[in-house]
Coordinates of C-alpha atoms and ligand atoms in Angstrom, one line a residue:
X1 CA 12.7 11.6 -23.4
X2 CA 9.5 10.9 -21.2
X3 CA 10.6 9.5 -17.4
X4 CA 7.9 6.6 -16.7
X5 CA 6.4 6.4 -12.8
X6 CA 6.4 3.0 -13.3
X7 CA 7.7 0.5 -16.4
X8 CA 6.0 -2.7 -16.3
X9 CA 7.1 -3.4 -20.2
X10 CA 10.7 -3.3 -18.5
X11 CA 9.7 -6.1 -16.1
X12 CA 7.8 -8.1 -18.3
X13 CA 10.9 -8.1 -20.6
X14 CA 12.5 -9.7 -17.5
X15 CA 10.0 -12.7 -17.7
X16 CA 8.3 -13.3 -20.7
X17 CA 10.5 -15.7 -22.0
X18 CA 9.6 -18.1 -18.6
X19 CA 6.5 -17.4 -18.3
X20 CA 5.6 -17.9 -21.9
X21 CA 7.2 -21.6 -21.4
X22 CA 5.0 -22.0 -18.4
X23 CA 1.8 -20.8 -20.3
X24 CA 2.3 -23.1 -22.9
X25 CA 1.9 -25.6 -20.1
X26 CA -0.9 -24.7 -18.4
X27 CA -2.8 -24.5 -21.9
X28 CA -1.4 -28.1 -22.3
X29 CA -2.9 -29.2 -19.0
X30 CA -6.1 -26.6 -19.7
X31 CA -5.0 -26.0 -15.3
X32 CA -6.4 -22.4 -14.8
X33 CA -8.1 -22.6 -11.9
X34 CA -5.6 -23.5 -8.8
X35 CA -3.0 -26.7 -9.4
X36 CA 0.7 -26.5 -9.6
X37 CA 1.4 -22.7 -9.9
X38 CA -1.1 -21.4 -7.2
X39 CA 0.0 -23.4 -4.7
X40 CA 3.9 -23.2 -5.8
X41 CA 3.4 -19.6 -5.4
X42 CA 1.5 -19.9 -2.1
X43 CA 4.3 -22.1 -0.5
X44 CA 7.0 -19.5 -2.3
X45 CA 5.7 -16.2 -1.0
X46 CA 5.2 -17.8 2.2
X47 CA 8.7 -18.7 2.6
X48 CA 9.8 -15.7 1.6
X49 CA 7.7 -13.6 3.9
X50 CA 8.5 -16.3 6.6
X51 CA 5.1 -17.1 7.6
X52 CA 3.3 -20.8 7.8
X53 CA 0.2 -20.0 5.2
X54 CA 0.1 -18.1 2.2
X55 CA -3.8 -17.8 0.5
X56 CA -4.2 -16.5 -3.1
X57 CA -7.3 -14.6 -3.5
X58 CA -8.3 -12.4 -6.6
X59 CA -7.5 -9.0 -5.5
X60 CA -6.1 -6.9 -2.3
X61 CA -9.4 -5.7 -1.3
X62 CA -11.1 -9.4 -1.0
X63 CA -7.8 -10.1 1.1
X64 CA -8.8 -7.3 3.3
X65 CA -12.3 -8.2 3.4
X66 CA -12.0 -11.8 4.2
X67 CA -9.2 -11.6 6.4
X68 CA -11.5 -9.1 8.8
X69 CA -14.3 -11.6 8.5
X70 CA -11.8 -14.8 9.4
X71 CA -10.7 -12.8 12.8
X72 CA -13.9 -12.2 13.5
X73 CA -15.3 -9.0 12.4
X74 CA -19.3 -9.1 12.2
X75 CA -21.8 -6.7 11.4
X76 CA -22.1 -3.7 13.8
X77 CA -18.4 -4.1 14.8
X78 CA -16.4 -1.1 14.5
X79 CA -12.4 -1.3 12.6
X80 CA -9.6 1.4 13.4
X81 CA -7.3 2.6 10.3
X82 CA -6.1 5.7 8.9
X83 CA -7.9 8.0 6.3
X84 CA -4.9 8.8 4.5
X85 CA -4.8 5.3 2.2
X86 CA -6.5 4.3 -0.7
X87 CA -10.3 3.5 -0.7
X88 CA -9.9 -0.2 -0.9
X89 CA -9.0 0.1 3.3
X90 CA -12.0 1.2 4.3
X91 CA -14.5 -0.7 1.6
X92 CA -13.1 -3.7 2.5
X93 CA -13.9 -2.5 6.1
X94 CA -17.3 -1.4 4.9
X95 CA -17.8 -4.7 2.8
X96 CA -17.0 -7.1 5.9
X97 CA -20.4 -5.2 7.7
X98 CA -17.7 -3.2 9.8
X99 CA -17.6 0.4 10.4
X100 CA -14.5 2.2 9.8
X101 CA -12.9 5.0 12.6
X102 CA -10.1 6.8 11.6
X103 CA -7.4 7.8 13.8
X104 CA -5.3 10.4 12.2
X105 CA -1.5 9.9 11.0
X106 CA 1.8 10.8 12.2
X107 CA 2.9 13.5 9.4
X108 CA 6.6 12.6 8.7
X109 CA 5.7 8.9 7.8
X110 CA 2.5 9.3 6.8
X111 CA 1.6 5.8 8.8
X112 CA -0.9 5.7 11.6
X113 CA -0.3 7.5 14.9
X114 CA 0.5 5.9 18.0
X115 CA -0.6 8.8 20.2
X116 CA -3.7 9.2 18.1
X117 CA -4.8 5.2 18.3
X118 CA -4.1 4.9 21.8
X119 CA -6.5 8.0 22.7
X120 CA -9.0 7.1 20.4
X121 CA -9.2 3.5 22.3
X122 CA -9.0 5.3 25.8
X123 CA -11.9 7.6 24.7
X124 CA -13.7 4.4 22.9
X125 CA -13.4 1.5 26.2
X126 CA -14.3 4.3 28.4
X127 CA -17.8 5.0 27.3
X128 CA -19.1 1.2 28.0
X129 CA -20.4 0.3 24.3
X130 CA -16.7 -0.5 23.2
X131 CA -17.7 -2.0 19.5
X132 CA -14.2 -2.0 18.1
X133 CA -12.9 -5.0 17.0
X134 CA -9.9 -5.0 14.7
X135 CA -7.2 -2.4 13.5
X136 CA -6.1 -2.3 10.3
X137 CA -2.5 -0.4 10.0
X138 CA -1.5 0.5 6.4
X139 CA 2.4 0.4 5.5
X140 CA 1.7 3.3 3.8
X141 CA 3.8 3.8 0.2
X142 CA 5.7 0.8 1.4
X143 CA 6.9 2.4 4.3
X144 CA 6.1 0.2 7.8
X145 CA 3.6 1.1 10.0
X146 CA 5.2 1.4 13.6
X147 CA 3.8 -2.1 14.5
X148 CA 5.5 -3.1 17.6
X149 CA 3.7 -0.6 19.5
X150 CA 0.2 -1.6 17.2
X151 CA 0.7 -5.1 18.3
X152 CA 1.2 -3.8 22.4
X153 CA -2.2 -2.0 22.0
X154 CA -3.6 -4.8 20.4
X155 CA -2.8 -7.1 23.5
X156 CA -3.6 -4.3 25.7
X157 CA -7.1 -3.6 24.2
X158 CA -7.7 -7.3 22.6
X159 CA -8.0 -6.6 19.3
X160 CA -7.2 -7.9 16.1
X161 CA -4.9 -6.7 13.7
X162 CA -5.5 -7.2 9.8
X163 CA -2.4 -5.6 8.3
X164 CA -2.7 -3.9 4.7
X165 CA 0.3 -5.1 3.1
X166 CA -1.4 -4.0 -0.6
X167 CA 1.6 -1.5 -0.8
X168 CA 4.4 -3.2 1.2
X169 CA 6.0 -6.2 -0.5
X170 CA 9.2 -6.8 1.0
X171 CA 9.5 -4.1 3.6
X172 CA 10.6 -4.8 6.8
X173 CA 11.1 -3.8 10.6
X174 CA 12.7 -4.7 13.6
X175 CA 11.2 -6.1 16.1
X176 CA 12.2 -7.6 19.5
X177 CA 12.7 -11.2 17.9
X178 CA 14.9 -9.6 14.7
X179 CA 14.4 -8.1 11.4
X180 CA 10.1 -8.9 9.8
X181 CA 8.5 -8.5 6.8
X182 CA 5.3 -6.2 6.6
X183 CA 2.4 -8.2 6.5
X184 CA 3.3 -10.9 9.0
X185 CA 3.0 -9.5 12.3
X186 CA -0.4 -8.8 12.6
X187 CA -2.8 -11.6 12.8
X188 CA -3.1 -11.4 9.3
X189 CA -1.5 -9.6 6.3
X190 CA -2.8 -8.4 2.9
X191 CA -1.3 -8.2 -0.4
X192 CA -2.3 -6.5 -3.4
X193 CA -0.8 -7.9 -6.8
X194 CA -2.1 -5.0 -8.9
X195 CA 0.2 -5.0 -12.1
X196 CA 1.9 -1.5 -10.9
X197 CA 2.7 -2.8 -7.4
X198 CA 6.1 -4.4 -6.2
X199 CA 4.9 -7.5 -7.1
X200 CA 2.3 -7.1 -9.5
X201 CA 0.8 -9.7 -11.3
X202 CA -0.8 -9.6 -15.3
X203 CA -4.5 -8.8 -14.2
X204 CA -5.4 -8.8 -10.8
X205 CA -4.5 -10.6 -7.9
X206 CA -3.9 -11.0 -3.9
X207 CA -3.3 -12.9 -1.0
X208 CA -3.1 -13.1 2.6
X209 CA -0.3 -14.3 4.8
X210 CA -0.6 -15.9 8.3
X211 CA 0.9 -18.0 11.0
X212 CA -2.6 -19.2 11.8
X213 CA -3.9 -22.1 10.3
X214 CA -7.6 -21.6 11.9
X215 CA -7.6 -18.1 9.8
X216 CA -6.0 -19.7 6.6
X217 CA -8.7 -22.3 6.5
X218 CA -11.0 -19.9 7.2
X219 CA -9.9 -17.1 3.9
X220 CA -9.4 -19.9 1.8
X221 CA -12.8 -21.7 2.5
X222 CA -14.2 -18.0 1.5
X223 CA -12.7 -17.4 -1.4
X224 CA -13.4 -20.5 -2.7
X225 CA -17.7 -20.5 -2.4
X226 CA -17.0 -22.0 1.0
X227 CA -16.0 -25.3 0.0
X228 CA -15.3 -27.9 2.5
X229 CA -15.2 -30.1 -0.7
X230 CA -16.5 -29.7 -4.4
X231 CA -20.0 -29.9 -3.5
X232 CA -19.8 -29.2 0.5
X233 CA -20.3 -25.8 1.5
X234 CA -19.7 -24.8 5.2
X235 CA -20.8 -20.8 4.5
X236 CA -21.5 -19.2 1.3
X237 CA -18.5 -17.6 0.4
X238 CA -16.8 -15.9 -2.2
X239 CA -15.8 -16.7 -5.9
X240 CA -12.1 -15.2 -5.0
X241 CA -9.0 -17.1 -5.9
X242 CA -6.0 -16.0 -7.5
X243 CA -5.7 -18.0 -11.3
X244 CA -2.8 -20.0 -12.2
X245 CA -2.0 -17.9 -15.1
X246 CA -1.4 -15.0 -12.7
X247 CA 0.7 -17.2 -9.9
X248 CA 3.2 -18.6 -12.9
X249 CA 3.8 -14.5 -13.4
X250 CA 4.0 -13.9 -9.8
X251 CA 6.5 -17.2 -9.3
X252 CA 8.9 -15.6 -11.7
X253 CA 8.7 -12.0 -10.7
X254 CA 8.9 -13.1 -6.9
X255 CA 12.5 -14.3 -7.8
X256 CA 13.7 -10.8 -8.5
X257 CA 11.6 -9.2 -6.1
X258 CA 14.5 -8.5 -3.4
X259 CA 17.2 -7.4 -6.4
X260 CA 14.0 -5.1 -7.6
X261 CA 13.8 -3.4 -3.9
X262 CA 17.2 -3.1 -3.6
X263 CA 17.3 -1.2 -6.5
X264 CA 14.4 1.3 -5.5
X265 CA 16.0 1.4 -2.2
X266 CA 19.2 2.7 -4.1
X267 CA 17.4 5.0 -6.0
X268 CA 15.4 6.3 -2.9
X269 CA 18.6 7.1 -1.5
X270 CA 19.5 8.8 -4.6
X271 CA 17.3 11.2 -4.5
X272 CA 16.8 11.8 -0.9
X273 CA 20.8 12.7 -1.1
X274 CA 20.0 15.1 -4.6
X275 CA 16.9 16.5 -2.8
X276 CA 18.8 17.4 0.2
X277 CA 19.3 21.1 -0.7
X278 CA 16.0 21.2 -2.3
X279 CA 12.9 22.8 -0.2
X280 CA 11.0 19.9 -0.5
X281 CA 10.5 17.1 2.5
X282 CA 10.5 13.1 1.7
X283 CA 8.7 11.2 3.8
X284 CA 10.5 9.9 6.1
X285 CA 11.9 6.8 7.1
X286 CA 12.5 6.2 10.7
X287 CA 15.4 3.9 12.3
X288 CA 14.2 0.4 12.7
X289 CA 11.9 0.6 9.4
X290 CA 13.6 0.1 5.6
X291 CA 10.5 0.8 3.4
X292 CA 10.2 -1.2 -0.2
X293 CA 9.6 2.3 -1.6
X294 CA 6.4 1.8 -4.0
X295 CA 6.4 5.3 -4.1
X296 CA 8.8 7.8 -3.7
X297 CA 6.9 10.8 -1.4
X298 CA 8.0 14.4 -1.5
X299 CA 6.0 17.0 0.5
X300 CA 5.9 20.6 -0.5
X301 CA 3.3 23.7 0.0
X302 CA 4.1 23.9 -3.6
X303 CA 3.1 21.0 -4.5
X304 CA 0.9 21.8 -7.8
X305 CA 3.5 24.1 -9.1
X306 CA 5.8 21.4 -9.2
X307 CA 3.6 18.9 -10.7
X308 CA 3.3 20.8 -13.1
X309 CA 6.5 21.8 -13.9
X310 CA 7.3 17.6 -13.9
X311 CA 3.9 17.4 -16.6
X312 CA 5.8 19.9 -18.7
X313 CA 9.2 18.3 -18.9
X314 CA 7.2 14.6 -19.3
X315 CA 8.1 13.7 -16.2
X316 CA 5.6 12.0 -15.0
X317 CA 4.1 11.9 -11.3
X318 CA 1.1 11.3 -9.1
X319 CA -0.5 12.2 -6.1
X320 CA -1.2 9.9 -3.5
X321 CA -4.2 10.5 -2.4
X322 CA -5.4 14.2 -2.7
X323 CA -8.4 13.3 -0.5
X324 CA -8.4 11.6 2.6
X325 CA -11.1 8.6 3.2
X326 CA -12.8 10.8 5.6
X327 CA -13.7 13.3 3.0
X328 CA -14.9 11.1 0.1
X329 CA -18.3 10.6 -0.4
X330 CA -18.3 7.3 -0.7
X331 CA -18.0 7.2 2.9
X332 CA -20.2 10.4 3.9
X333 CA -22.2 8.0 6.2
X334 CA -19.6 7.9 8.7
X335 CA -19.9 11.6 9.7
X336 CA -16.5 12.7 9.5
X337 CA -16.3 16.4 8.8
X338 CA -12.9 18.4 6.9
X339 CA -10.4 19.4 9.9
X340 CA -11.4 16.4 11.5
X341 CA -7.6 14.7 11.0
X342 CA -5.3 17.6 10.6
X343 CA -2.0 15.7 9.6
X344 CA -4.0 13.5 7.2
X345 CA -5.3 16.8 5.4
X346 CA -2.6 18.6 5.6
X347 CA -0.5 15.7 3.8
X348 CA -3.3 14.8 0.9
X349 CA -2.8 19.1 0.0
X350 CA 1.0 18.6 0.0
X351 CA 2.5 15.1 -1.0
X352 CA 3.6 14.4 -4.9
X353 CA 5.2 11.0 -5.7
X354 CA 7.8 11.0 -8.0
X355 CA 9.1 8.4 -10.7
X356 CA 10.2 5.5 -8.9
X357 CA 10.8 1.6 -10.4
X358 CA 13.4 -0.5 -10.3
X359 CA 14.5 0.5 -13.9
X360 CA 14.6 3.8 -13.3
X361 CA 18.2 5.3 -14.3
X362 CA 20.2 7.7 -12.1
X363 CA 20.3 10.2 -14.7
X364 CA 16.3 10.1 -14.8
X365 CA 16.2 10.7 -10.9
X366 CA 18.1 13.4 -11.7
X367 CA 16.5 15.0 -14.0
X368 CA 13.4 14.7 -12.3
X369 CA 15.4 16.4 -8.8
X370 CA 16.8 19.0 -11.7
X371 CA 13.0 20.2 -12.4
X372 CA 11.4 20.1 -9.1
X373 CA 14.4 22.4 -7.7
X374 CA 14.3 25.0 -10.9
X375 CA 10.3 24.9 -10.5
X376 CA 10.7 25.5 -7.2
X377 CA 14.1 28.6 -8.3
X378 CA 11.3 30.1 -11.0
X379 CA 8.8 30.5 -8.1
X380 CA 10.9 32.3 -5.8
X381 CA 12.2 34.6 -8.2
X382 CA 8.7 35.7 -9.5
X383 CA 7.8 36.8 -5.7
X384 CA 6.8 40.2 -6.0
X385 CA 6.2 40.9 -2.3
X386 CA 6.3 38.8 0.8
X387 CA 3.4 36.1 0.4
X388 CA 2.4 36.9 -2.8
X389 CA 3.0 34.7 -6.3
X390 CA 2.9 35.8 -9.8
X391 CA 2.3 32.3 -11.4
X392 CA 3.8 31.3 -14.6
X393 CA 0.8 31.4 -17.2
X394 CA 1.7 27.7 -17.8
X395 CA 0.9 26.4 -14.7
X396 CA -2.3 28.5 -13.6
X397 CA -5.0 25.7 -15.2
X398 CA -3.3 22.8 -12.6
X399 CA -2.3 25.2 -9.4
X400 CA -5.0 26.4 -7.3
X401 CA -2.2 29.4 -6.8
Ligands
LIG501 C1 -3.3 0.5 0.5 C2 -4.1 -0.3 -0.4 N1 -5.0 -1.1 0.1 C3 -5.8 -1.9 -0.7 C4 -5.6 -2.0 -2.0 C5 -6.5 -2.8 -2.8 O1 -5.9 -3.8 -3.7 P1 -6.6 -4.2 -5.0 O2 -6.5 -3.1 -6.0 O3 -5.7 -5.4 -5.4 O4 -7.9 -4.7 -4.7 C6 -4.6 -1.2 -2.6 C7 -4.4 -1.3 -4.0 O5 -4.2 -0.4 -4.7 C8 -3.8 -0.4 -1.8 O6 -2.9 0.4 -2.3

């Protein structure tokens, strides 16, 4: 029996029948752009994030990209983040006329370190032309970045902070004023609705979250061709708004979106118990944090060898992200060179994510633990001499062994 990474038919089963009641309506009304749903959503996520202004937008990269422009980032103006995230960080970086500077990451959370930002900013207001502008802090695999000491070296160096949330629905972390939600410390946060995300929509989907109004104005006037009304434009904006079809999806999944986390936190703590005699290290997640676990993150120098042990069972996995930003080509303009960010490397050539959904059964976690620690039994007893592997001719094509 194949273990899923993620089952969105097992969701969908959870909604279809209220959501196919709502579409029915919305055909009735012929409402697909904005009305009821969009802003019932937008008043909905916003409470339960606990922020004033929630704006729908049609993706997590536009989020990212307008939210930089709304604080202010113009052309020229450099934006600190962390190489070890998906691409979409640093396009939408790249897309606002920014330039993004990586700072490397801390290697048991895999979230941007503090040491690393702080010197990088030292280094940067020291040599006059100080260009930065804006951070961008990924809660990388749902995990919080540490953002009570972000937001200090924001104040400290005044600069914005644009949080990417794309990952991080639901996660939370303590701060001096009590328990927050990713996404709404910063001066503005960013959310993904990419199907396979916590709170993934039918299509594509996103949306920013605020306490500012100035800012909400601002993203929504964007996304919406920078309409003051139907036919007033104050800039030319964007065609970027999240459809009604998608916010009636997102409304009904949002109501099960805590009893869904819970559930991955469970099975997070599952398999961080199984794993615990297993030579294999999770990411970790540090007092003060509780991560929404979009992905479940093992580390391992034999990383390949057990992906491809998981493959074989039909267990299946990912990795997330073999390359670091700094290394794509996409972004060759920016200079960076390999060894550049050690931890980030080194993490990209070891991490594998494992199954992980709220429907996932314990018996499945198990069975997936089961494989990774016989992959990992096979490959010590085939040791011939210290350092040296005979690889099982069924994994040679996928390990670079
Ligand atoms: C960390 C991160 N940032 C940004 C994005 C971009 O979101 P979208 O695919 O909705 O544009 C994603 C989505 O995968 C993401 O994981």
């Amino acid at each position: 029996m194949r273990v899923k990474f993620v089952d969105l038919g097992a969701q969908t089963r959870e909604i279809s029948e209220r959501v196919g009641a709502e579409l029915e309506q919305i055909h009735a009304q012929t409402a697909y752009i904005g009305g009821e749903h969009v802003e019932g959503f937008e008043r909905e996520f916003a409470d339960f994030l606990g922020v004033k202004r929630v704006v729908g937008v049609a993706n997590g990269t536009d989020a990212l990209r307008m939210a930089l422009m709304a604080v202010g980032v113009e052309p020229g103006d450099e934006v600190v983040t962390v190489p070890m995230t998906f691409i979409a960080t640093a396009a939408a970086i790249v897309q606002a006329g920014g330039r993004p500077m990586f700072v490397d990451i801390d290697p048991e959370t895999g979230n941007m370190s503090i040491p690393a930002l702080r010197k990088f900013l030292q280094i940067r207001s020291r040599n006059g032309r100080n260009m930065v502008r804006a951070i961008v802090p990924v809660h990388l695999y749902g995990l919080p970045a540490p953002m009570n000491e972000i937001k200090e070296i924001a104040e400290e160096f005044d600069l914005k902070i644009v949080e990417d949330a794309c990952q991080a629905h639901g996660a939370r972390i303590k701060t001096s004023s009590g328990w927050k939600q990713a996404g709404t410390i910063g001066d503005v946060g960013c959310f993904s609705f990419y199907p396979g995300k916590n709170l993934g929509a039918w299509g594509d989907g996103g949306a920013i979250a605020t306490n500012n109004e100035e800012v909400a104005h601002r993203i929504s006037s964007l996304g919406n061709h920078g309409r003051l009304s139907h036919y007033a434009h104050e800039v030319c904006g964007f065609n970027s708004r999240l459809d009604s079809i998608q916010a009636a999806v997102l409304r009904a999944k949002l109501e099960r979106l805590k009893g869904w986390n819970d559930r991955r936190r469970a099975i997070a703590a599952t398999y961080r118990q199984l794993l615990a005699t297993v030579d294999v290290r999770p990411i970790a997640e540090p007092e003060g944090m509780e991560s929404c676990y979009h992905l479940f993150v093992i580390r391992s120098s034999k990383r390949d060898l057990i992906r491809t042990a998981l493959m074989k069972n039909e267990i299946e996995c990912g990795i997330h992200y073999p390359v670091p930003l700094h290394l794509q080509p996409a972004l060759s303009h920016l200079g960076y060179r390999s060894g550049d960010f050690p931890a980030s490397e080194s993490l990209a050539d070891s991490v594998l994510s494992l199954p992980m959904h709220p429907h996932l059964t314990i018996a499945e976690a198990a069975k997936t633990v089961a494989t990774v620690a016989e992959a990992l039994r096979e490959v010590s007893s085939t040791k011939t001499f210290a350092g040296e592997l005979r690889v099982p001719a069924t994994s040679r094509a996928n390990s670079p062994l």
